[in-house]
mmCIF file of C-alpha atoms in Angstrom:
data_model
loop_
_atom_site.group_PDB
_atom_site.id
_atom_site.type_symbol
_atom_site.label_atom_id
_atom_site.label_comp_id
_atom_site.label_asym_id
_atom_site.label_seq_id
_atom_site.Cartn_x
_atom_site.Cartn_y
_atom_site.Cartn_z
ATOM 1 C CA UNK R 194 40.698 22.945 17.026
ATOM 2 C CA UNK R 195 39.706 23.490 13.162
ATOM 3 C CA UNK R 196 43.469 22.732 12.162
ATOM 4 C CA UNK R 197 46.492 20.826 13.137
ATOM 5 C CA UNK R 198 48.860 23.449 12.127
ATOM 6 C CA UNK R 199 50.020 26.517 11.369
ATOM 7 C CA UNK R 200 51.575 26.886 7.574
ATOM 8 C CA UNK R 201 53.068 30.325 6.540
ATOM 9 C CA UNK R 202 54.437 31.701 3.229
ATOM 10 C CA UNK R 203 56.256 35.219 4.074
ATOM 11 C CA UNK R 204 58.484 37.478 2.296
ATOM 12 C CA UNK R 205 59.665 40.129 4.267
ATOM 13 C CA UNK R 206 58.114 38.884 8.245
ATOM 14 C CA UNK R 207 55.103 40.455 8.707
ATOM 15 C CA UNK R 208 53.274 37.124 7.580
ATOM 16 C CA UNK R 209 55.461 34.893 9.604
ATOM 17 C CA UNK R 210 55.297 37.181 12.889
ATOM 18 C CA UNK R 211 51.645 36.632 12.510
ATOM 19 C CA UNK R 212 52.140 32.733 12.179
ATOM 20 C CA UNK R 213 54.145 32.841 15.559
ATOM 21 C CA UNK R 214 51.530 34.840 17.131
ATOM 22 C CA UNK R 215 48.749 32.458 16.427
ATOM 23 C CA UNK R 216 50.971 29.204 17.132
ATOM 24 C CA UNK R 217 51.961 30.964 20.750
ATOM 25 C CA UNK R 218 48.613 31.595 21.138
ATOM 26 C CA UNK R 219 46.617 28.259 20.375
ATOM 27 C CA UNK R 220 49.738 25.607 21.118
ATOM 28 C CA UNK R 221 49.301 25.158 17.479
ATOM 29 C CA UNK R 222 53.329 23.961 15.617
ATOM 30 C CA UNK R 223 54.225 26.671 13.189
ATOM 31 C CA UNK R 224 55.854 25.881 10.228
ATOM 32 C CA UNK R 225 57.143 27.664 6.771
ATOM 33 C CA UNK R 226 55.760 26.076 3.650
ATOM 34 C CA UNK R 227 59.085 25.014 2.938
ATOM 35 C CA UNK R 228 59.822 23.524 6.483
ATOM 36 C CA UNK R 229 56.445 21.684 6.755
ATOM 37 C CA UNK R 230 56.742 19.668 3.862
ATOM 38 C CA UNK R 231 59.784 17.672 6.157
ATOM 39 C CA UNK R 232 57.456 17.473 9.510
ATOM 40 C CA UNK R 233 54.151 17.727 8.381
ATOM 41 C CA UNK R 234 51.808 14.695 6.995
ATOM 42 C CA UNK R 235 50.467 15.632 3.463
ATOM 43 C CA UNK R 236 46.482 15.847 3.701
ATOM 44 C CA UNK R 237 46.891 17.273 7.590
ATOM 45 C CA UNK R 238 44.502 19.909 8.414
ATOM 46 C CA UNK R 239 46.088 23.681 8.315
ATOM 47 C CA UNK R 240 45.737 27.261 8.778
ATOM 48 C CA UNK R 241 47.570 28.657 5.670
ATOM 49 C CA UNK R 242 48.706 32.473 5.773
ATOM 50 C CA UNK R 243 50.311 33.841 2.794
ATOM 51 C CA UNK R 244 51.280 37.314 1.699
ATOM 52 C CA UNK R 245 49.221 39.350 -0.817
ATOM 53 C CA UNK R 246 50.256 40.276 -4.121
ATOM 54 C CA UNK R 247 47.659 41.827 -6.384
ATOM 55 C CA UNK R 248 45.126 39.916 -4.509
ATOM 56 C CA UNK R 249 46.999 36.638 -4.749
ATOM 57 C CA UNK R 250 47.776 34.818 -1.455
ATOM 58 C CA UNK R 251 51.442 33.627 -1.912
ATOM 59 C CA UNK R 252 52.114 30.094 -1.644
ATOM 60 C CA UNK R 253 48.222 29.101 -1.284
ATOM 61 C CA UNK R 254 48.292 27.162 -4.678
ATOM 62 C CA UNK R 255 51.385 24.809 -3.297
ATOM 63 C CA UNK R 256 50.265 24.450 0.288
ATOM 64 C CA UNK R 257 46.524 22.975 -1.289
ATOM 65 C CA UNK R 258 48.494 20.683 -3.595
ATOM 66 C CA UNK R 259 49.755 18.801 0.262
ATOM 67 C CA UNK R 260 47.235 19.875 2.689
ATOM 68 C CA UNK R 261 43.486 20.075 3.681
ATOM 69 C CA UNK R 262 43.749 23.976 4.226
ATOM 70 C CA UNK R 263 40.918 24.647 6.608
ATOM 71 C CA UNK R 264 41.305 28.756 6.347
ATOM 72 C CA UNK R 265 42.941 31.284 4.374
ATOM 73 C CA UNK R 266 44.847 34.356 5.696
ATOM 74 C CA UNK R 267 46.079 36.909 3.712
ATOM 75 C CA UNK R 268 48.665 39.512 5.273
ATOM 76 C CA UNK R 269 48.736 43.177 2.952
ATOM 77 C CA UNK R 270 49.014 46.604 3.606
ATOM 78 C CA UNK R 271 45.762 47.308 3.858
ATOM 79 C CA UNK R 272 43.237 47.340 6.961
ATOM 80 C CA UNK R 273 42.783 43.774 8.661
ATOM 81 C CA UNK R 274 39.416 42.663 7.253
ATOM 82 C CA UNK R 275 38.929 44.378 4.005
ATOM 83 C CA UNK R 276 39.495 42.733 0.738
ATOM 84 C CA UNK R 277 38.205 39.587 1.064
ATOM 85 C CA UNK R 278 35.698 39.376 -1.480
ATOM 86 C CA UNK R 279 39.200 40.619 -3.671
ATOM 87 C CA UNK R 280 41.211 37.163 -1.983
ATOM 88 C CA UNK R 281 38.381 34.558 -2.222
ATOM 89 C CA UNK R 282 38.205 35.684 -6.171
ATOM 90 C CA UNK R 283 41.992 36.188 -7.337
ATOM 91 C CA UNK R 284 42.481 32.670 -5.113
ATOM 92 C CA UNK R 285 39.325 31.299 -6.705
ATOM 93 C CA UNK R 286 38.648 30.442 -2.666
ATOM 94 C CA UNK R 287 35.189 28.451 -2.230
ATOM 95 C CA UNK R 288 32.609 30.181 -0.263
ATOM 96 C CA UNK R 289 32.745 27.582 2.254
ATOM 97 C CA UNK R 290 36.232 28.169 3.191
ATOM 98 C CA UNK R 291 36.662 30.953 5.773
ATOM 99 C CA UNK R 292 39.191 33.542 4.667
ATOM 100 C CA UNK R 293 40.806 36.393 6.874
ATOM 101 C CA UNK R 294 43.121 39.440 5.748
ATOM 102 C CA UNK R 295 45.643 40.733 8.305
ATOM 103 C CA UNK R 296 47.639 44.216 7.806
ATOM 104 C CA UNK R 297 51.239 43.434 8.192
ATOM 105 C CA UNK R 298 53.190 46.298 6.773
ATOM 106 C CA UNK R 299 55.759 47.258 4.400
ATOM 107 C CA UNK R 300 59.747 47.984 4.145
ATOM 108 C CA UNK R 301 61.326 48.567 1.334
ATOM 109 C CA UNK R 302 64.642 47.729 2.423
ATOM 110 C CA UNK R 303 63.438 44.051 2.765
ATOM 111 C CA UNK R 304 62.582 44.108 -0.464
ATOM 112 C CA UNK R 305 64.429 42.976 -3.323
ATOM 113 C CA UNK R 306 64.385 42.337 -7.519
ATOM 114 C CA UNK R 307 61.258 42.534 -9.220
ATOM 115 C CA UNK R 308 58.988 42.787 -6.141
ATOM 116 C CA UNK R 309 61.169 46.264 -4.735
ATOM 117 C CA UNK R 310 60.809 47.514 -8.555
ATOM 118 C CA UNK R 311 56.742 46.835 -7.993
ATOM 119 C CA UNK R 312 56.681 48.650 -4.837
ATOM 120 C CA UNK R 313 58.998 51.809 -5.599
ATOM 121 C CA UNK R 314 56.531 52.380 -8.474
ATOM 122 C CA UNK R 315 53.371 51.386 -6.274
ATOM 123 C CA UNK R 316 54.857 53.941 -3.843
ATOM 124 C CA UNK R 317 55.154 56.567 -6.707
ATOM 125 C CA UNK R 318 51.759 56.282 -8.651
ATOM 126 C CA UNK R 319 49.168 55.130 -5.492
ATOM 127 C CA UNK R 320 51.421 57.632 -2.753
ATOM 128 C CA UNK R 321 50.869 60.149 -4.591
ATOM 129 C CA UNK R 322 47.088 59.894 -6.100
ATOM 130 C CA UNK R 323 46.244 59.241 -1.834
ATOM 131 C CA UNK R 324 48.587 62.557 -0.901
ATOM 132 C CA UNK R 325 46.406 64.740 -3.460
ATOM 133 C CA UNK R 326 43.182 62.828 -2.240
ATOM 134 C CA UNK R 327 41.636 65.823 -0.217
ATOM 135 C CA UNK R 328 38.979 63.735 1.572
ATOM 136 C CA UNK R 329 40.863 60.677 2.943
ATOM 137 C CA UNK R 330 39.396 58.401 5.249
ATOM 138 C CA UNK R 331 41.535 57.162 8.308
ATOM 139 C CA UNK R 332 42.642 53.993 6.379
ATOM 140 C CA UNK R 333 43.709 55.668 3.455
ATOM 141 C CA UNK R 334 45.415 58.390 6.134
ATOM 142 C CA UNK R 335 47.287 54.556 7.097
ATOM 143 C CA UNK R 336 48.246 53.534 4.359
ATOM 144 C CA UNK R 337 49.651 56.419 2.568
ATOM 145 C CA UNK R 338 51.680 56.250 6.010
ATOM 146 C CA UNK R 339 52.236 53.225 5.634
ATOM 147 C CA UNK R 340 53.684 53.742 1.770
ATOM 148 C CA UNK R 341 55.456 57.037 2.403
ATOM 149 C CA UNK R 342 57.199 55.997 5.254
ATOM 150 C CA UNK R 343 57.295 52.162 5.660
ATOM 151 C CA UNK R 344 56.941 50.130 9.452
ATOM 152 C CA UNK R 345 54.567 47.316 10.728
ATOM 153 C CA UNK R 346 50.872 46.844 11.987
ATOM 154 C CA UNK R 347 51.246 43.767 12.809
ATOM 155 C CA UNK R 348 49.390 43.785 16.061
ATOM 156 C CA UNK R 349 47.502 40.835 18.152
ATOM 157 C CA UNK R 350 44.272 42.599 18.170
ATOM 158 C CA UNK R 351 44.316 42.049 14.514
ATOM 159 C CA UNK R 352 43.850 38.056 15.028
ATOM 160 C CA UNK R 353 40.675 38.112 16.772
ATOM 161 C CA UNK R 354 38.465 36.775 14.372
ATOM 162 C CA UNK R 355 41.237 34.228 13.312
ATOM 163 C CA UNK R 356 40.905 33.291 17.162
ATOM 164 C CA UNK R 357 37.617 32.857 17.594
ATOM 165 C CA UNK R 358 37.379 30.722 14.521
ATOM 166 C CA UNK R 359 39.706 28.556 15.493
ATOM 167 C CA UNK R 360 38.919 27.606 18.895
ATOM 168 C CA UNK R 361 35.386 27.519 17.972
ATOM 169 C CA UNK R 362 33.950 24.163 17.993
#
């Protein structure tokens, strides 16, 4: 196994449903960022997932400050895959170091302060340019979905290539 745990930053669950996931899935502990700093050995070996904002994986820039991380995942409301190229460069994420994006989702009602005020007028400007867009493709059909009317894609067939790196040797 590439890691020796699981470390998650999440804001509203989409990022920590995916940490449970993959810690069911390989025997791998899960922990919170906050929570592994009391059970976790600095310089262990992790799999860090953090939400996106504007490209930024939350919480990446603390959990590197403790921890070898071994692999980046970023959770977002757009399509699982997409966007790295985006990640590695607003993380300033080596080459070397594999990096996965996961769609989680989005609620509003989860949201709170400055981040709800980002998203009501993220759900104004970018809902609306996509509902005028006449030739959508079926990811921007998702996410204007996904911004118009809120709920979750977190979904296990979203962590296969999280998987297979993992338990590859």
């Amino acid at each position: 196994m590439k890691a020796d745990a699981i470390v998650f930053t999440s804001n509203t669950g989409f990022t920590a449903e995916y940490a449970r996931m993959l810690g069911n899935k390989t025997g791998l502990p899960v922990y919170s960022l906050t929570d592994a700093a009391k059970s976790l050995a600095q310089g262990s070996r992790i799999l860090y997932l953090g939400w996106l904002m504007a490209g930024k994986v939350q919480g990446y820039n603390k959990a590197s400050e403790k921890y070898k991380i071994s692999a980046v995942c970023g959770v977002g409301m757009g399509a699982s895959g997409t966007q790295i190229s985006d990640v590695r460069k607003a993380n300033a994420i080596s080459d070397s170091m594999p990096v996965f994006t996961l769609q989680g989702g989005f609620e509003m009602e989860k949201l709170s302060g400055i981040y709800k005020f980002m998203m009501k007028t993220i759900k104004k400007t970018m809902g609306k340019k996509l509902a005028d867009k006449k030739d959508r493709t079926a990811d921007e059909n998702d996410m204007l979905d996904l911004i118009m009317k809120g709920g979750s894609r977190v979904s296990e067939s979203n962590l296969g290539e999280v998987l297979d790196w993992l338990e590859s040797e």
